[in-house]
GROMACS .gro file of C-alpha atoms in nm:
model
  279
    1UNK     CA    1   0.000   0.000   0.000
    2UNK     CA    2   0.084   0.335  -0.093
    3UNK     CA    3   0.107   0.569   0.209
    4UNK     CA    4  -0.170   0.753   0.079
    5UNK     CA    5  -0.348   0.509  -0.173
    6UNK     CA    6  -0.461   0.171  -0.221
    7UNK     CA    7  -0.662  -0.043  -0.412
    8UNK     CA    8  -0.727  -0.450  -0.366
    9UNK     CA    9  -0.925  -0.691  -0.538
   10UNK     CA   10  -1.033  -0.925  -0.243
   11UNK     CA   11  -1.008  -1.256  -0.450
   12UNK     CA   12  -0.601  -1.144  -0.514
   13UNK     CA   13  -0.559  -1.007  -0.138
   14UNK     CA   14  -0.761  -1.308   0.063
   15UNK     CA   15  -0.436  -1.503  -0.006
   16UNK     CA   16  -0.158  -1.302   0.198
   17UNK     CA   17  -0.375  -1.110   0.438
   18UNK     CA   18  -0.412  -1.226   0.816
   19UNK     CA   19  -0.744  -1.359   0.825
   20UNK     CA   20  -0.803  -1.269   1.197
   21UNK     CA   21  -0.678  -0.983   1.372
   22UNK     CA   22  -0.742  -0.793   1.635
   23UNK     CA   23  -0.938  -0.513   1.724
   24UNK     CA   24  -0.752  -0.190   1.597
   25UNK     CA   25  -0.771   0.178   1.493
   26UNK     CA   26  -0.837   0.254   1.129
   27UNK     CA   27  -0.581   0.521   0.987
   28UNK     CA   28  -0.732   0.611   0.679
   29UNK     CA   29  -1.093   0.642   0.521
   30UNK     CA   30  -1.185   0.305   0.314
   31UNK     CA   31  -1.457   0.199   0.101
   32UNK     CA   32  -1.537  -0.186   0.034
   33UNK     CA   33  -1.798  -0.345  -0.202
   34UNK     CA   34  -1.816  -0.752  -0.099
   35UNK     CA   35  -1.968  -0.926  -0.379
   36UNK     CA   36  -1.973  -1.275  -0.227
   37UNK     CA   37  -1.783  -1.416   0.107
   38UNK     CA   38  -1.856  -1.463   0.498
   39UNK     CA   39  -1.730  -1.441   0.844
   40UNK     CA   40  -1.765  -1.169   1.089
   41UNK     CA   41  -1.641  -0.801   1.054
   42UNK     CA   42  -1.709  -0.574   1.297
   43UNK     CA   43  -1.619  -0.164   1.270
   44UNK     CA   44  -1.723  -0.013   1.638
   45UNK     CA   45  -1.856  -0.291   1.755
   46UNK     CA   46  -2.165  -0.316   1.483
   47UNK     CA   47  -2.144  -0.644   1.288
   48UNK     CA   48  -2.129  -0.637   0.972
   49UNK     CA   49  -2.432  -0.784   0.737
   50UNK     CA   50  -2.240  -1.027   0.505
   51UNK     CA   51  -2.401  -1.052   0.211
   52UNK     CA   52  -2.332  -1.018  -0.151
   53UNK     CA   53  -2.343  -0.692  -0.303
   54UNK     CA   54  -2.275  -0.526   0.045
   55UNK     CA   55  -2.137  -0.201   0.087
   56UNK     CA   56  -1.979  -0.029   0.379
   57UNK     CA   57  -1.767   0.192   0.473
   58UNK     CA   58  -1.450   0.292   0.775
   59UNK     CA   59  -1.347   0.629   0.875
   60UNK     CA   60  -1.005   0.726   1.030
   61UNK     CA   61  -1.060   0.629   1.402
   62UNK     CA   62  -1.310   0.324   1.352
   63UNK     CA   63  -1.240   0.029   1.533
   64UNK     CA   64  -1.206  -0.257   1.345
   65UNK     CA   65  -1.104  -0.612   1.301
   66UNK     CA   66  -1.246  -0.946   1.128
   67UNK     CA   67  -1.231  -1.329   1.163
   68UNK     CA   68  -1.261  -1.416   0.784
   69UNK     CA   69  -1.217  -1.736   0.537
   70UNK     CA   70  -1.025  -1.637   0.205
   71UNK     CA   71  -1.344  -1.657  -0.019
   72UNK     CA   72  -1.397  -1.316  -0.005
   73UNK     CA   73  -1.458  -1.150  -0.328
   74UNK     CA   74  -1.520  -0.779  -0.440
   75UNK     CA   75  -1.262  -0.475  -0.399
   76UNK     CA   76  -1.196  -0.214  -0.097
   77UNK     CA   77  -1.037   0.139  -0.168
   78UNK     CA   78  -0.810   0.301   0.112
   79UNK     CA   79  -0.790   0.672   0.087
   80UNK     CA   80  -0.622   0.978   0.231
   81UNK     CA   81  -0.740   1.324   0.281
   82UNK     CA   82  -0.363   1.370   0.134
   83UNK     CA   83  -0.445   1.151  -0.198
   84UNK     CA   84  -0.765   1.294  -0.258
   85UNK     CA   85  -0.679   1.692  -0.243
   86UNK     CA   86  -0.897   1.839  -0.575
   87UNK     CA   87  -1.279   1.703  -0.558
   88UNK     CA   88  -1.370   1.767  -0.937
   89UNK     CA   89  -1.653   2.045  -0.978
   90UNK     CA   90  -1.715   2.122  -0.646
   91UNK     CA   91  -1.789   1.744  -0.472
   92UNK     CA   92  -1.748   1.729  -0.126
   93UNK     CA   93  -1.416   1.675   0.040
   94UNK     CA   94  -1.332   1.257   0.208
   95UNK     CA   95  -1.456   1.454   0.560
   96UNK     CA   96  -1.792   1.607   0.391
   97UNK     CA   97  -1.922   1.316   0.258
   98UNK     CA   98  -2.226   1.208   0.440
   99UNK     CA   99  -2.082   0.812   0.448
  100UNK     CA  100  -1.759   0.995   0.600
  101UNK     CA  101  -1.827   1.190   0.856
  102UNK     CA  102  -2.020   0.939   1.116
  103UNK     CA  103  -2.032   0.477   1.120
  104UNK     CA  104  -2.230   0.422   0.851
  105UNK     CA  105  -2.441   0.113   0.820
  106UNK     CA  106  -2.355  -0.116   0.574
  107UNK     CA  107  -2.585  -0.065   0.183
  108UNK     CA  108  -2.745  -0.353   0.049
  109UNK     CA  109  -2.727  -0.274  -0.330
  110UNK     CA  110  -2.904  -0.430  -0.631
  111UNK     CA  111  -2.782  -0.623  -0.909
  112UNK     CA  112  -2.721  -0.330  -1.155
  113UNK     CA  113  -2.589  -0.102  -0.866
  114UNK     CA  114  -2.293  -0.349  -0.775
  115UNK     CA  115  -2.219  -0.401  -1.153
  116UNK     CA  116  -2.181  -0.030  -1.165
  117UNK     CA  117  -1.929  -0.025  -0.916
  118UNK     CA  118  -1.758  -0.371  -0.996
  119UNK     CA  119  -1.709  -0.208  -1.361
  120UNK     CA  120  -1.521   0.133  -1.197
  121UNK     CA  121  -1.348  -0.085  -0.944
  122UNK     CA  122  -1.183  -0.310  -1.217
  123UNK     CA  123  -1.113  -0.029  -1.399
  124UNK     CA  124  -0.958   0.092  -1.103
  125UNK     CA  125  -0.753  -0.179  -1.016
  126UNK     CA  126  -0.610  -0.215  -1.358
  127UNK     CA  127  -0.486   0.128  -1.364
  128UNK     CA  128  -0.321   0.173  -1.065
  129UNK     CA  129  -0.136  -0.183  -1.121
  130UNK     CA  130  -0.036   0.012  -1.424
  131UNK     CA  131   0.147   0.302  -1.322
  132UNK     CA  132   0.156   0.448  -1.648
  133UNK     CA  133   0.204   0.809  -1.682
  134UNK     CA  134  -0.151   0.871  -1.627
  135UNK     CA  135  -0.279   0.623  -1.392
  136UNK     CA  136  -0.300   0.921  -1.147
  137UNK     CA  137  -0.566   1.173  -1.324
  138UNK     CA  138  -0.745   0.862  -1.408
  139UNK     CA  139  -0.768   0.688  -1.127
  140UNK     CA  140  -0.862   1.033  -0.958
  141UNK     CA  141  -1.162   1.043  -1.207
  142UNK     CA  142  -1.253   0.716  -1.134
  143UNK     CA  143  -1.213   0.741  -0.780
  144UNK     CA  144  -1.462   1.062  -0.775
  145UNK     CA  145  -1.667   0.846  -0.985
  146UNK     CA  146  -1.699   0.573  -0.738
  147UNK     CA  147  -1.781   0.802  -0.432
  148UNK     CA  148  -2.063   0.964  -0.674
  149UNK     CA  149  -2.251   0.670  -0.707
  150UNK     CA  150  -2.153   0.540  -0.282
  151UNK     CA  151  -2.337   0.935  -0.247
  152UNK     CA  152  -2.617   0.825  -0.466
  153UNK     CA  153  -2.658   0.437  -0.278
  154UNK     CA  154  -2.633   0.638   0.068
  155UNK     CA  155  -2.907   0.874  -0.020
  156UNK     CA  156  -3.092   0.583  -0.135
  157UNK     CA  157  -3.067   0.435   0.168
  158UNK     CA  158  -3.137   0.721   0.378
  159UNK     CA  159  -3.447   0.766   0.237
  160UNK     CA  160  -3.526   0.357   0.253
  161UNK     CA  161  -3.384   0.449   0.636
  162UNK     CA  162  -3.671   0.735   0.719
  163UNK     CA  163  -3.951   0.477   0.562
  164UNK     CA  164  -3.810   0.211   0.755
  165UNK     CA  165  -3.815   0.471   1.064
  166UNK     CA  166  -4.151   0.581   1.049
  167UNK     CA  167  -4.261   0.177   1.107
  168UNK     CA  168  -4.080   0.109   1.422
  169UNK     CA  169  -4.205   0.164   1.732
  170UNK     CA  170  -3.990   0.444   1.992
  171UNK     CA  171  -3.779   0.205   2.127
  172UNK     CA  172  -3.672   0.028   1.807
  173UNK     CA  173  -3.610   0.372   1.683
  174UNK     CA  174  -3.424   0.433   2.091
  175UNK     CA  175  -3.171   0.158   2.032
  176UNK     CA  176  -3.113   0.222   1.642
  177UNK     CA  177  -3.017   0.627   1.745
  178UNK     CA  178  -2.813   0.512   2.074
  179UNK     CA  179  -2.605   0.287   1.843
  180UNK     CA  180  -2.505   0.543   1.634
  181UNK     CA  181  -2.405   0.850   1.916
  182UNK     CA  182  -2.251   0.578   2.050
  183UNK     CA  183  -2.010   0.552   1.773
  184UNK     CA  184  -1.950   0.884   1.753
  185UNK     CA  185  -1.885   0.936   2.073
  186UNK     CA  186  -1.645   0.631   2.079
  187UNK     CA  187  -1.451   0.819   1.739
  188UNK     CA  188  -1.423   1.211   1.890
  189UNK     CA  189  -1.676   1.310   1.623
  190UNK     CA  190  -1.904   1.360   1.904
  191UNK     CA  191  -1.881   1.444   2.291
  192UNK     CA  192  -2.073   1.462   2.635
  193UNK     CA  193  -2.300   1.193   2.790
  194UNK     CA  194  -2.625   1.051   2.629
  195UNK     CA  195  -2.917   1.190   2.833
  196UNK     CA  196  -3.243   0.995   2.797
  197UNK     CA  197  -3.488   1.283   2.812
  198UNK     CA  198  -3.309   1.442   2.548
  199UNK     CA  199  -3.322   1.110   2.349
  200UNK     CA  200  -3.698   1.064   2.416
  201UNK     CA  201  -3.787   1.480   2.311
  202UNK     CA  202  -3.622   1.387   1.951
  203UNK     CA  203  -3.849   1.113   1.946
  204UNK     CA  204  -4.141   1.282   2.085
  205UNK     CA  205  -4.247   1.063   2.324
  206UNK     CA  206  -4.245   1.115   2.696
  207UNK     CA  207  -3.974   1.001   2.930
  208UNK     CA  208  -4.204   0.759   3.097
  209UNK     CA  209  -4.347   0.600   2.750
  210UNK     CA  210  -3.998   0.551   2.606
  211UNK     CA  211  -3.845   0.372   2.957
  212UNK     CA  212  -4.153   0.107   2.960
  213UNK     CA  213  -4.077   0.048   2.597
  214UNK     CA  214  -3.736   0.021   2.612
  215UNK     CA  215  -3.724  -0.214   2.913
  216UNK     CA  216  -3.998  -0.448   2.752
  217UNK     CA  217  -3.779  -0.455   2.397
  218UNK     CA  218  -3.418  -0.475   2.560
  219UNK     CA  219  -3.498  -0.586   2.967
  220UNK     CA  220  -3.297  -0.265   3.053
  221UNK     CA  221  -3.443   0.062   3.107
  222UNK     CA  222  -3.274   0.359   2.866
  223UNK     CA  223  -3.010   0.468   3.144
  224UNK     CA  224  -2.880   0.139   3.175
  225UNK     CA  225  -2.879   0.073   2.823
  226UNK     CA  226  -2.662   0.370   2.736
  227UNK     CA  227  -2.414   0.291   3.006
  228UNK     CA  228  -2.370  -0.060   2.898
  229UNK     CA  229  -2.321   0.100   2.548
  230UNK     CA  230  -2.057   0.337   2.716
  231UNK     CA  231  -1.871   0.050   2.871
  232UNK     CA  232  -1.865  -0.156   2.559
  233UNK     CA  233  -1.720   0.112   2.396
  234UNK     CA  234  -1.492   0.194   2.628
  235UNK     CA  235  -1.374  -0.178   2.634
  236UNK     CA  236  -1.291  -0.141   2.268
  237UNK     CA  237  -1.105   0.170   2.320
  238UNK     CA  238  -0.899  -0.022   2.608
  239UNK     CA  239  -0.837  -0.278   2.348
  240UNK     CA  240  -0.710  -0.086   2.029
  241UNK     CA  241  -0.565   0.257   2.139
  242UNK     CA  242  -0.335   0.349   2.385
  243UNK     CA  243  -0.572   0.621   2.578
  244UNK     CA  244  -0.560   0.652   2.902
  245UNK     CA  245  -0.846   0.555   3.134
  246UNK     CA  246  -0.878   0.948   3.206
  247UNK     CA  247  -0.869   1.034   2.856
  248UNK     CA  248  -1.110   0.728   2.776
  249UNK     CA  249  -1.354   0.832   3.038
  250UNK     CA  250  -1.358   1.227   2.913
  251UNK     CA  251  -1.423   1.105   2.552
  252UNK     CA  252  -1.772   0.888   2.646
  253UNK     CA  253  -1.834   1.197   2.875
  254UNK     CA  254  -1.751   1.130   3.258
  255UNK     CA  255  -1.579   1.418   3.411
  256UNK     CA  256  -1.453   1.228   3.677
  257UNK     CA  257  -1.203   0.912   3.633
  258UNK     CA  258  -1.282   0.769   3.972
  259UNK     CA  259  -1.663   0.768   3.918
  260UNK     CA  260  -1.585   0.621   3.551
  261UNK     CA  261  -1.414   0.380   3.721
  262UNK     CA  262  -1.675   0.227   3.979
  263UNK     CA  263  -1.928   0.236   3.674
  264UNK     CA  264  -1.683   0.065   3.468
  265UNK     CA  265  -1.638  -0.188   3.776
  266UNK     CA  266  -2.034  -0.210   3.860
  267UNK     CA  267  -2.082  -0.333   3.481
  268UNK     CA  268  -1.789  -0.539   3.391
  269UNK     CA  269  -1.630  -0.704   3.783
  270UNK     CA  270  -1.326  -0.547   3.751
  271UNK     CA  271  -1.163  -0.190   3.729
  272UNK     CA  272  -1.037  -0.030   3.376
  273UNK     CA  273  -0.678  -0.100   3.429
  274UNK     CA  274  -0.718  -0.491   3.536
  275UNK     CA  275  -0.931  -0.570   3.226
  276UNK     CA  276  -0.681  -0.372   2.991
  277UNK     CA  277  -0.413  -0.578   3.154
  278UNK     CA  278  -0.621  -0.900   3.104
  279UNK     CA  279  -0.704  -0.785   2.752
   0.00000   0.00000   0.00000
């Protein structure tokens, strides 16, 4: 891999790449279309649907890792903000792009929507194997071309999203949102604590509604379904960065260490610092 670049075609890459690893920070943003394969992927602790014609997406930050067989087929595209300077005609920049700037749940695209990207992908590919003298305004253009048509799946899917929305009840709707500050919390993009009667005004319901909900969908009422959330992700963090438990505990939004601490200790048996020794 290029420090700032890199394309793979799975089918070539499943053959040298460690098919398990552990959990880790991402460094760059990447882009994968799996056309056929299984196994487990997770990015921020959200498990991956495998299935073919699946796209998804990692931002700098994102925790990943996998646990894999080799039949893995499709491509993935690395990319730095360094690599992709000039968006043509105005596009948004790698950090603008909707798909970019939070976790984004893997898109489930049709048969003529893959082929669309397989076709740019191979193109791709064969290009920047190349390196001829203009592999690099080409595969620019086809690059821009790719994250065109990811814009136009992902506003697809947003709109598929708000339908989808509008049938589930408040607490499917709860657990779907807390997910997602979760992992934006867990990445920096966003900070302070979840509070649930700010959670239950955007979904206009009361307070008392959404914790009778939640606790008959999940067995937990709202509070103690965000901090479990908050302890899982600051598990992963304990696992793939080298934060400190201070700095760890400020990020998911507890002012004070100590109290972070006993929480982390009420949830889990043990403090912060003996499970990232165990881990």
């Amino acid at each position: 891999m290029d420090a700032h670049f890199d394309v793979r075609n799975f089918a070539e890459n499943m053959k040298s790449v460690k098919l398990k690893v552990k959990p880790f920070r991402l460094g760059f943003y990447q882009l994968a279309l799996l056309v056929a394969g299984d196994g487990r992927v997770s990015t921020d602790g959200n498990d991956l649907l495998l299935r073919d014609y699946t796209l998804f997406f990692n931002l700098p930050g994102q925790i990943v890792f996998w646990d894999v067989p080799q039949n893995w087929r499709g491509y993935y595209i690395n990319l730095s903000e360094a690599f992709y300077t000039i968006a043509l005609n105005g596009f948004p920049r790698l950090s603008d792009l909707p798909y970019f700037r939070n976790y984004t749940r893997p898109i489930l695209l049709s048969d003529a929507g893959a082929h669309s990207f397989l076709e740019l992908m191979a193109m791709l590919d064969k290009e920047y194997k190349s390196r001829s003298e203009y592999w690099l305004p080409i595969g620019k253009g086809l690059i821009n071309s790719i994250l065109a048509y990811a814009l136009q799946a992902y506003d697809r899917a947003s709109t598929d999203k708000l339908i989808l929305a509008a049938k589930q009840s408040p607490a499917e709707r709860f657990v779907t949102l807390v997910q997602d500050q979760l992992s934006a919390i867990s990445l920096g993009l966003e900070h302070g604590s979840l509070q649930v009667g700010d959670l239950a005004k955007e979904l206009y319901v009361s307070p008392q509604h959404l914790s009778s909900t939640v606790k008959e969908l999940t067995g937990l009422s709202p509070n103690a379904y965000i901090i479990r959330g908050l302890i899982e992700e600051a598990q992963k963090l304990m696992r793939a960065t080298d934060m400190s438990i201070a700095e760890i505990a400020d990020q998911l939004g507890y002012e004070d260490p100590a109290y972070f601490s006993r929480v982390f200790k009420k949830e889990t048996g043990i403090t912060p610092t003996a499970f990232r020794t165990n881990s």
